[in-house]
C-alpha cells in the first residue's frame, strides 16, 4: 500500500515569529490556522481532521481544538519531538486515503521565548533518564555533541565543515524577510562563537524563538476544487530508534536511513530528482548526519558535502532555503516549518530565495535526540 | 536526583544498590544472552522477560565524549566537565562522567577507561570513568 498522491497540501502559514510577547500558544496557533485556511481557500467548517503536537498544556489536542471550535472526526497527537509534523503528514495521508477525513490541519505553536519556558532543557531523573541524569549532559545539545564527537573521530569531520553549513544557511536567511537573524555570517564567527558542548559552538545551535505554523492537507477531490496548485505527497516514511542518546544504536546513523528509504521507494524518485531539500537543523551536525543517512552522500562524506557553501544560495544543493532553525526561527518543535517552506518553494512563492524550477522537494524532520525521523517527498502535478 | 526518587523502581533499585557498594550491575538475557543496559524487565532484543542481573568488570572503550562548557544550572559550578558514552567489555553501552581529579584528565574516542563510583551532584554514588 502506498500513500503516493493520497493527499495534497493546499495551504500553509506561519504565525508571527521571533519574539511575540503579546501572544499565547493558542493565539499563535489561531493566527497560523486562519492564515493557512485562507491560503488554501478552505472554510473552517470543512476541517474534519486535526493533528497536533506540542510541549504545552495538559492535553494540547483537546485545548486547541476547543479554542478553534473544531470537533474533528479524525485526530492524531503523535508527539515525537520536532519531527512530529512529518509523521502527521503521513498519518493525514493515510487517514484521507482510508476515507476517515477530507480536510486535515496540522498545527503547532510555542511561546517558549517570550515565556522563557525552558521545559526542553530540564534534565529528567526518572525511568531510563536516571542513568544519564547524574552527569549533567545539557539537553538536547549535549546529545548532539556526543554524536558530533563520534563522527569527528570516526571520519575526520571538522568544525570548519559544520560552520560552513551555518554560514550557508544564514545566507538564505538574508533573503527571507521573516528570518530572525539575517546579518551575514563568516566561518570565523561560528568558530569563535564559544563552545557549548564540544565540539558544538553557539552558532552550531538553532535559535530559541516563539512561533506557530499550520498546514492544510486535503483529499485529491478537494484539491481539484481549489485555486492554488496542489502540492502532492509523493512519498513518506517514518521511524524512531530510541529516546535517550545512550540508547542510540549508532551515533552516526539516524532513523532517516529507514524513513528515507521508504519515502524514496514510495515516491519512485531518486536523489537526483530532488530540486530543493529542507532538513531539520536543530544543530549543524543534525543536517550532516541526516544527509548521510538519507544517502545524499556516503557515510563519512557529510563534512566534505557541506563544506564551502554548496548548500547556500547559488550552490548546487539548495538546502534550508528559509534560513532554517539556525537563522529563521526555532520555536521548540521546528518540523512544521520544513513543510511550509517546501510548499512555498514548489509554488514559486519565495521571491528572492526562490529555487528556480523546483518541482520536487524533500523534507526530513528529526526529533528528540536524533531519536525520530520522518522523510516526506513532495511534488507538483 | 535522589530526592526526586520517592517510589520503588524494580528496574533500578538493584543497580543503585550496587553503585553504593562500588559495583557496576547490568542485566543479561537468559534467552538470547545479550547484555542489557539500562537495566530493564524485558530483553530489548528478543523480548524474553526477567533477564538476570550480572556484574561488570567496569572496563571499556570511550565511544563518544563531550566537554560541557555551558552547563545546566544545577551543574554550573562544575563546568567545564566531560560526559562519556562508554562501550563496556561485557557488550553494553552506558553514559558516565569523566573523573574530574586530576582536573587535567582528558580522553578521546577510542581510549580505554575503567569505572569508579564517586558521589554525583545529588550525593549518590554514580559511575565515573578514568583512563587506564
XYZ file of C-alpha atoms in Angstrom:
513
model
C 0.000 0.000 0.000
C 1.300 3.424 -0.891
C 0.470 6.974 0.147
C 1.651 8.372 -3.198
C -0.720 11.197 -4.171
C -3.109 10.133 -1.403
C -3.311 13.767 -0.344
C -2.213 17.245 -1.318
C -1.103 20.207 0.735
C -3.478 23.055 -0.026
C -2.409 25.771 2.381
C 0.453 26.730 4.674
C 1.171 29.629 7.011
C 3.223 30.802 9.944
C 2.027 32.943 12.799
C 4.169 35.871 13.850
C 7.637 34.542 14.637
C 10.649 35.525 16.702
C 9.736 37.277 19.934
C 5.956 37.665 20.253
C 5.246 38.688 23.831
C 1.589 39.604 23.217
C 0.623 36.023 22.441
C -0.182 32.624 23.879
C 0.243 29.189 22.342
C -3.442 29.391 21.484
C -3.385 32.794 19.779
C -0.286 31.922 17.741
C -1.867 28.701 16.522
C -5.101 30.526 15.753
C -3.131 33.020 13.658
C -1.428 30.298 11.682
C -4.629 28.273 11.376
C -6.655 31.143 9.952
C -3.877 32.183 7.579
C -3.339 28.640 6.281
C -7.072 28.152 5.637
C -7.127 31.491 3.795
C -4.094 30.398 1.801
C -5.911 27.189 0.864
C -9.253 28.857 0.174
C -10.996 26.483 2.555
C -13.626 27.250 5.210
C -13.081 26.310 8.841
C -16.311 24.318 8.769
C -14.727 21.943 6.250
C -11.957 20.910 8.632
C -12.612 17.368 9.851
C -9.117 16.238 10.828
C -6.713 17.759 13.370
C -3.120 16.742 14.062
C -1.295 18.439 16.911
C 1.975 18.193 18.780
C 3.244 20.481 21.487
C 5.043 20.527 24.819
C 2.458 22.801 26.389
C -0.771 22.447 28.309
C -2.440 19.389 29.707
C -3.988 17.938 26.564
C -2.909 20.143 23.649
C -5.036 18.349 21.067
C -8.221 18.995 23.040
C -7.308 22.516 24.126
C -6.503 23.900 20.693
C -9.483 22.164 19.048
C -11.773 23.684 21.679
C -10.238 27.124 21.215
C -10.683 26.987 17.441
C -14.156 25.454 17.683
C -13.327 22.240 15.869
C -14.813 18.845 16.648
C -12.681 16.655 14.408
C -13.652 13.151 13.375
C -10.005 12.245 12.893
C -7.373 13.119 15.496
C -3.679 12.357 15.840
C -1.363 13.700 18.539
C 1.719 11.709 17.593
C 4.385 13.576 19.528
C 7.937 12.523 18.713
C 9.662 15.889 19.062
C 10.382 18.242 16.209
C 9.700 15.601 13.555
C 6.086 15.156 14.688
C 4.647 17.130 11.783
C 6.301 14.996 9.108
C 4.826 11.979 10.877
C 1.484 13.825 10.890
C 1.653 14.405 7.139
C 1.973 10.682 6.525
C -0.774 9.915 9.012
C -3.089 12.512 7.466
C -2.455 10.968 4.054
C -3.345 7.516 5.354
C -6.491 8.809 7.030
C -7.592 10.645 3.886
C -6.863 7.604 1.745
C -8.960 5.494 4.097
C -11.812 7.999 3.834
C -11.630 8.975 7.509
C -11.357 12.695 6.765
C -11.068 15.096 3.823
C -9.503 18.270 5.222
C -6.878 17.781 7.929
C -4.971 20.583 9.620
C -1.539 20.067 11.170
C -0.874 22.665 13.868
C 1.896 23.867 16.129
C 2.675 26.847 18.303
C 5.084 27.835 21.044
C 5.782 30.883 23.190
C 8.935 29.379 24.686
C 10.962 32.551 24.032
C 8.588 35.121 25.500
C 7.507 32.918 28.390
C 11.085 31.667 28.915
C 9.729 28.141 29.016
C 12.861 26.042 29.393
C 10.928 22.786 29.590
C 13.025 21.122 26.913
C 16.235 21.931 28.776
C 15.183 20.224 32.007
C 17.223 17.200 32.990
C 14.825 14.443 33.897
C 15.723 11.879 36.511
C 13.103 9.174 36.235
C 12.816 5.869 34.401
C 15.537 5.487 31.777
C 16.768 9.041 32.281
C 18.089 8.267 35.791
C 21.101 6.609 34.150
C 22.066 9.861 32.424
C 20.918 12.499 34.913
C 23.949 12.444 37.288
C 26.352 13.601 34.571
C 24.863 16.984 33.690
C 24.617 16.491 29.949
C 22.711 19.569 28.744
C 19.665 18.572 26.745
C 19.348 18.413 23.829
C 22.680 19.957 22.752
C 24.884 17.575 24.733
C 23.434 14.560 22.967
C 24.096 16.081 19.555
C 27.611 16.990 20.705
C 28.239 13.337 21.558
C 27.141 12.339 18.057
C 29.395 15.003 16.552
C 32.337 13.785 18.620
C 31.823 10.303 17.279
C 31.567 11.478 13.669
C 34.664 13.637 14.049
C 36.639 10.714 15.493
C 35.391 8.140 13.016
C 35.633 10.201 9.833
C 37.820 13.231 10.478
C 34.935 15.678 10.154
C 35.854 19.208 11.279
C 34.242 22.180 12.988
C 35.008 24.246 9.874
C 32.812 21.961 7.797
C 29.920 22.341 10.242
C 30.490 26.091 10.330
C 30.135 26.278 6.558
C 26.584 24.969 6.863
C 25.723 27.663 9.413
C 27.171 30.289 7.058
C 25.286 28.995 4.010
C 22.047 28.774 5.981
C 22.472 32.380 7.176
C 22.888 33.451 3.555
C 19.442 32.006 2.830
C 18.037 33.794 5.880
C 19.367 37.073 4.498
C 16.945 36.546 1.590
C 13.952 35.801 3.847
C 12.229 38.843 5.383
C 10.712 36.626 8.095
C 14.063 35.258 9.284
C 15.163 36.151 12.818
C 18.877 36.553 12.082
C 19.777 37.996 8.688
C 23.213 39.555 9.163
C 25.991 37.954 7.132
C 27.954 35.301 8.973
C 31.506 34.067 8.485
C 33.182 30.775 9.291
C 35.404 32.560 11.823
C 32.382 33.993 13.605
C 30.954 30.494 14.010
C 34.266 29.052 15.201
C 34.713 31.921 17.671
C 31.147 31.851 18.987
C 32.072 29.881 22.098
C 31.871 26.193 22.956
C 28.571 24.998 24.410
C 29.351 21.276 24.485
C 32.404 20.324 22.472
C 32.661 20.195 19.544
C 29.444 22.237 19.139
C 29.551 26.009 19.449
C 26.812 28.547 19.983
C 26.335 29.156 16.245
C 26.109 25.414 15.579
C 22.864 25.581 17.576
C 19.371 26.555 16.496
C 17.543 29.682 17.631
C 15.206 29.855 20.624
C 12.112 31.712 19.400
C 8.335 31.896 19.558
C 6.192 30.928 16.623
C 3.422 28.821 15.190
C 2.615 27.113 11.933
C -0.246 25.380 10.154
C -0.515 23.040 7.178
C -3.829 22.203 5.450
C -3.887 18.697 3.965
C -6.741 17.728 1.632
C -8.065 14.799 -0.353
C -7.447 14.694 -4.124
C -11.128 15.530 -4.705
C -10.925 18.653 -2.567
C -7.577 19.629 -4.122
C -9.164 19.801 -7.565
C -11.632 22.458 -6.427
C -9.029 24.935 -5.154
C -7.355 27.892 -6.842
C -3.720 27.350 -5.861
C -1.749 24.462 -7.367
C -1.865 21.464 -5.029
C 1.429 20.170 -3.692
C 1.198 16.390 -3.644
C 2.649 13.979 -1.142
C 4.680 11.581 -3.281
C 6.295 9.538 -0.556
C 6.620 9.361 3.215
C 8.489 7.185 5.663
C 8.973 7.316 9.404
C 10.956 5.626 12.132
C 12.201 6.128 15.664
C 15.009 4.242 17.332
C 15.494 5.468 20.920
C 14.539 8.160 23.422
C 17.851 8.981 25.089
C 21.254 9.290 23.485
C 22.934 6.446 25.373
C 20.423 4.111 23.720
C 21.055 5.235 20.123
C 22.327 2.167 18.270
C 24.884 4.044 16.137
C 25.564 7.724 16.751
C 26.383 8.418 13.101
C 23.276 6.834 11.547
C 19.862 8.332 12.286
C 16.360 6.920 11.734
C 16.426 8.959 8.496
C 18.143 5.935 6.954
C 14.933 3.922 7.352
C 12.432 6.714 6.736
C 14.310 7.988 3.696
C 14.497 4.563 2.088
C 10.747 4.176 2.456
C 9.946 7.672 1.209
C 12.119 7.364 -1.905
C 10.668 3.935 -2.726
C 7.103 5.196 -2.314
C 7.695 8.296 -4.411
C 9.515 6.352 -7.113
C 12.202 9.025 -7.375
C 15.941 9.088 -6.709
C 18.230 11.640 -5.101
C 18.930 13.243 -8.491
C 15.245 14.183 -8.823
C 15.238 16.349 -5.688
C 15.288 20.062 -6.554
C 15.162 21.539 -3.060
C 15.788 19.995 0.355
C 14.584 21.044 3.801
C 16.347 19.169 6.615
C 15.760 19.794 10.307
C 18.745 21.808 11.541
C 18.433 21.747 15.304
C 22.220 21.714 15.159
C 24.637 21.729 12.266
C 25.564 18.110 12.987
C 21.907 17.095 12.614
C 22.000 18.069 8.953
C 25.287 16.308 8.270
C 24.089 13.040 9.813
C 20.722 13.284 8.052
C 22.299 13.866 4.628
C 24.417 10.755 5.078
C 21.549 8.682 6.452
C 19.327 9.718 3.545
C 22.041 8.657 1.109
C 22.797 12.071 -0.416
C 26.422 11.179 0.323
C 28.256 8.180 1.723
C 28.910 7.665 5.440
C 31.732 9.956 6.450
C 31.405 12.272 3.456
C 28.917 14.653 5.039
C 31.605 17.109 6.104
C 33.006 17.449 2.615
C 29.457 17.656 1.243
C 28.665 20.707 3.375
C 31.990 22.498 3.036
C 32.452 25.720 1.108
C 28.877 26.861 0.779
C 27.482 24.273 -1.575
C 24.127 24.370 0.216
C 23.714 28.153 0.111
C 22.088 30.481 -2.441
C 23.586 29.784 -5.852
C 25.029 26.453 -4.720
C 24.177 23.208 -6.473
C 22.340 21.741 -3.440
C 19.795 24.296 -2.157
C 19.177 23.368 1.470
C 17.099 25.010 4.198
C 16.105 27.845 1.946
C 14.146 29.777 4.583
C 17.232 30.130 6.768
C 16.420 27.066 8.835
C 16.207 26.566 12.551
C 19.679 28.060 12.681
C 18.682 31.527 11.422
C 14.949 31.783 10.553
C 13.062 30.542 13.608
C 13.028 27.657 16.040
C 10.083 27.593 18.432
C 10.851 24.231 20.044
C 9.420 21.774 17.527
C 10.502 23.149 14.182
C 9.357 20.421 11.780
C 6.169 22.141 10.621
C 8.240 24.963 9.121
C 10.067 22.498 6.873
C 6.736 21.631 5.248
C 5.732 25.272 4.947
C 8.946 26.234 3.146
C 8.931 23.229 0.815
C 5.362 24.005 -0.265
C 6.217 27.649 -0.914
C 9.267 26.693 -2.964
C 7.216 24.311 -5.112
C 4.564 27.019 -5.599
C 7.289 29.506 -6.577
C 6.243 31.917 -3.816
C 9.717 32.570 -2.404
C 10.759 35.744 -4.201
C 14.469 36.401 -3.689
C 15.201 32.976 -2.257
C 13.214 31.055 -4.874
C 14.966 27.961 -6.218
C 14.474 28.014 -9.987
C 12.274 25.311 -11.490
C 11.712 23.465 -8.215
C 9.327 20.591 -8.916
C 10.225 18.007 -6.277
C 11.159 18.758 -2.670
C 12.443 16.521 0.109
C 11.706 17.213 3.770
C 13.382 15.407 6.643
C 12.276 16.040 10.208
C 14.320 14.921 13.198
C 13.008 14.830 16.762
C 14.270 14.167 20.251
C 17.997 13.441 20.362
C 18.338 12.058 16.830
C 15.520 9.804 18.024
C 12.765 10.109 15.451
C 12.735 10.908 11.766
C 10.193 11.217 9.021
C 11.040 11.931 5.406
C 8.417 13.372 3.053
C 8.818 13.881 -0.673
C 6.511 16.475 -2.228
C 5.852 17.336 -5.854
C 3.767 19.409 -8.193
C 1.326 17.910 -10.667
C 18.277 13.217 41.712
C 17.757 11.108 44.814
C 15.265 13.487 46.376
C 13.050 13.066 43.320
C 13.011 9.329 43.756
C 10.040 8.740 46.003
C 8.881 5.374 44.721
C 10.376 1.943 44.409
C 11.769 1.170 40.979
C 12.300 -2.566 40.466
C 14.377 -1.883 37.346
C 16.749 0.480 39.085
C 16.967 -0.311 42.786
C 19.433 -3.225 42.396
C 21.562 -1.039 40.114
C 21.826 1.792 42.629
C 22.358 -0.656 45.494
C 25.330 -1.949 43.509
C 26.566 1.558 42.824
C 26.539 2.285 46.557
C 28.922 -0.668 47.001
C 31.105 0.314 44.048
C 29.725 -2.482 41.854
C 28.525 -1.892 38.276
C 25.460 -4.008 37.653
C 23.750 -4.725 34.354
C 21.393 -7.445 33.153
C 21.816 -10.300 30.707
C 19.063 -12.048 28.764
C 18.617 -15.691 29.735
C 17.284 -16.490 26.258
C 19.431 -14.639 23.688
C 22.333 -13.823 26.047
C 22.741 -10.142 25.101
C 23.912 -7.668 27.712
C 21.166 -5.192 28.680
C 21.724 -1.625 29.833
C 19.991 0.368 31.154
C 18.576 -2.444 33.291
C 15.008 -3.363 32.424
C 12.493 -6.152 32.945
C 12.315 -7.303 29.304
C 15.010 -8.060 26.757
C 15.004 -5.295 24.111
C 16.462 -7.781 21.624
C 14.294 -10.905 21.832
C 11.507 -9.922 24.211
C 12.252 -12.550 26.867
C 11.266 -11.389 30.326
C 13.190 -11.300 33.593
C 16.818 -11.003 32.458
C 19.330 -11.985 35.147
C 21.457 -9.470 36.989
C 25.199 -9.538 36.314
C 28.274 -7.624 37.452
C 30.554 -5.791 35.035
C 34.320 -5.535 35.430
C 33.832 -1.843 34.620
C 36.382 -1.690 31.797
C 35.613 -0.379 28.339
C 36.320 1.990 25.463
C 35.177 5.598 25.007
C 32.552 5.580 22.232
C 31.789 9.321 22.308
C 32.637 12.237 24.580
C 31.796 15.892 25.042
C 33.106 18.568 27.339
C 30.285 20.725 28.663
C 31.055 24.432 28.865
C 27.503 25.805 29.134
C 26.077 23.669 31.910
C 22.531 23.280 33.208
C 22.015 25.439 36.332
C 22.447 22.599 38.817
C 25.832 21.757 37.281
C 27.148 25.262 36.593
C 29.777 25.200 39.349
C 31.320 22.043 37.924
C 31.776 23.291 34.338
C 33.715 22.534 32.286
C 33.292 18.780 32.748
C 33.280 15.813 30.413
C 30.487 13.323 29.727
C 31.209 9.971 28.081
C 29.457 7.154 26.346
C 31.451 4.013 27.117
C 31.264 0.594 25.460
C 31.859 -1.855 28.298
C 33.742 -5.050 27.576
C 30.690 -7.137 28.504
C 28.873 -5.735 25.468
C 26.724 -2.840 26.633
C 26.964 0.935 26.353
C 26.342 3.431 29.140
C 26.755 7.095 29.955
C 29.205 8.162 32.621
C 31.170 11.137 33.805
C 34.898 11.603 33.405
C 36.533 11.608 36.813
C 37.495 15.229 37.326
C 40.561 14.549 39.526
C 43.181 15.272 38.406
C 41.450 18.105 36.598
C 43.733 17.978 33.561
C 42.493 14.477 32.715
C 41.208 14.187 29.176
C 40.145 11.309 26.999
C 39.432 10.877 23.320
C 37.178 8.486 21.467
C 38.790 5.043 21.474
C 40.608 5.398 24.811
C 40.330 2.582 27.310
C 38.753 3.586 30.593
C 37.685 1.950 33.822
C 34.803 2.763 36.128
C 34.892 4.096 39.640
C 31.914 5.173 41.693
C 32.023 8.606 43.178
C 29.349 10.892 44.544
C 27.318 12.642 41.883
C 25.736 16.067 42.308
C 22.930 14.633 44.430
C 25.365 12.931 46.802
C 24.512 9.486 45.482
C 27.361 7.364 44.049
C 27.361 7.390 40.247
C 29.669 5.810 37.653
C 32.619 7.961 36.600
C 35.417 6.759 34.377
C 39.155 7.308 34.381
C 41.760 6.465 31.740
C 43.505 3.115 32.139
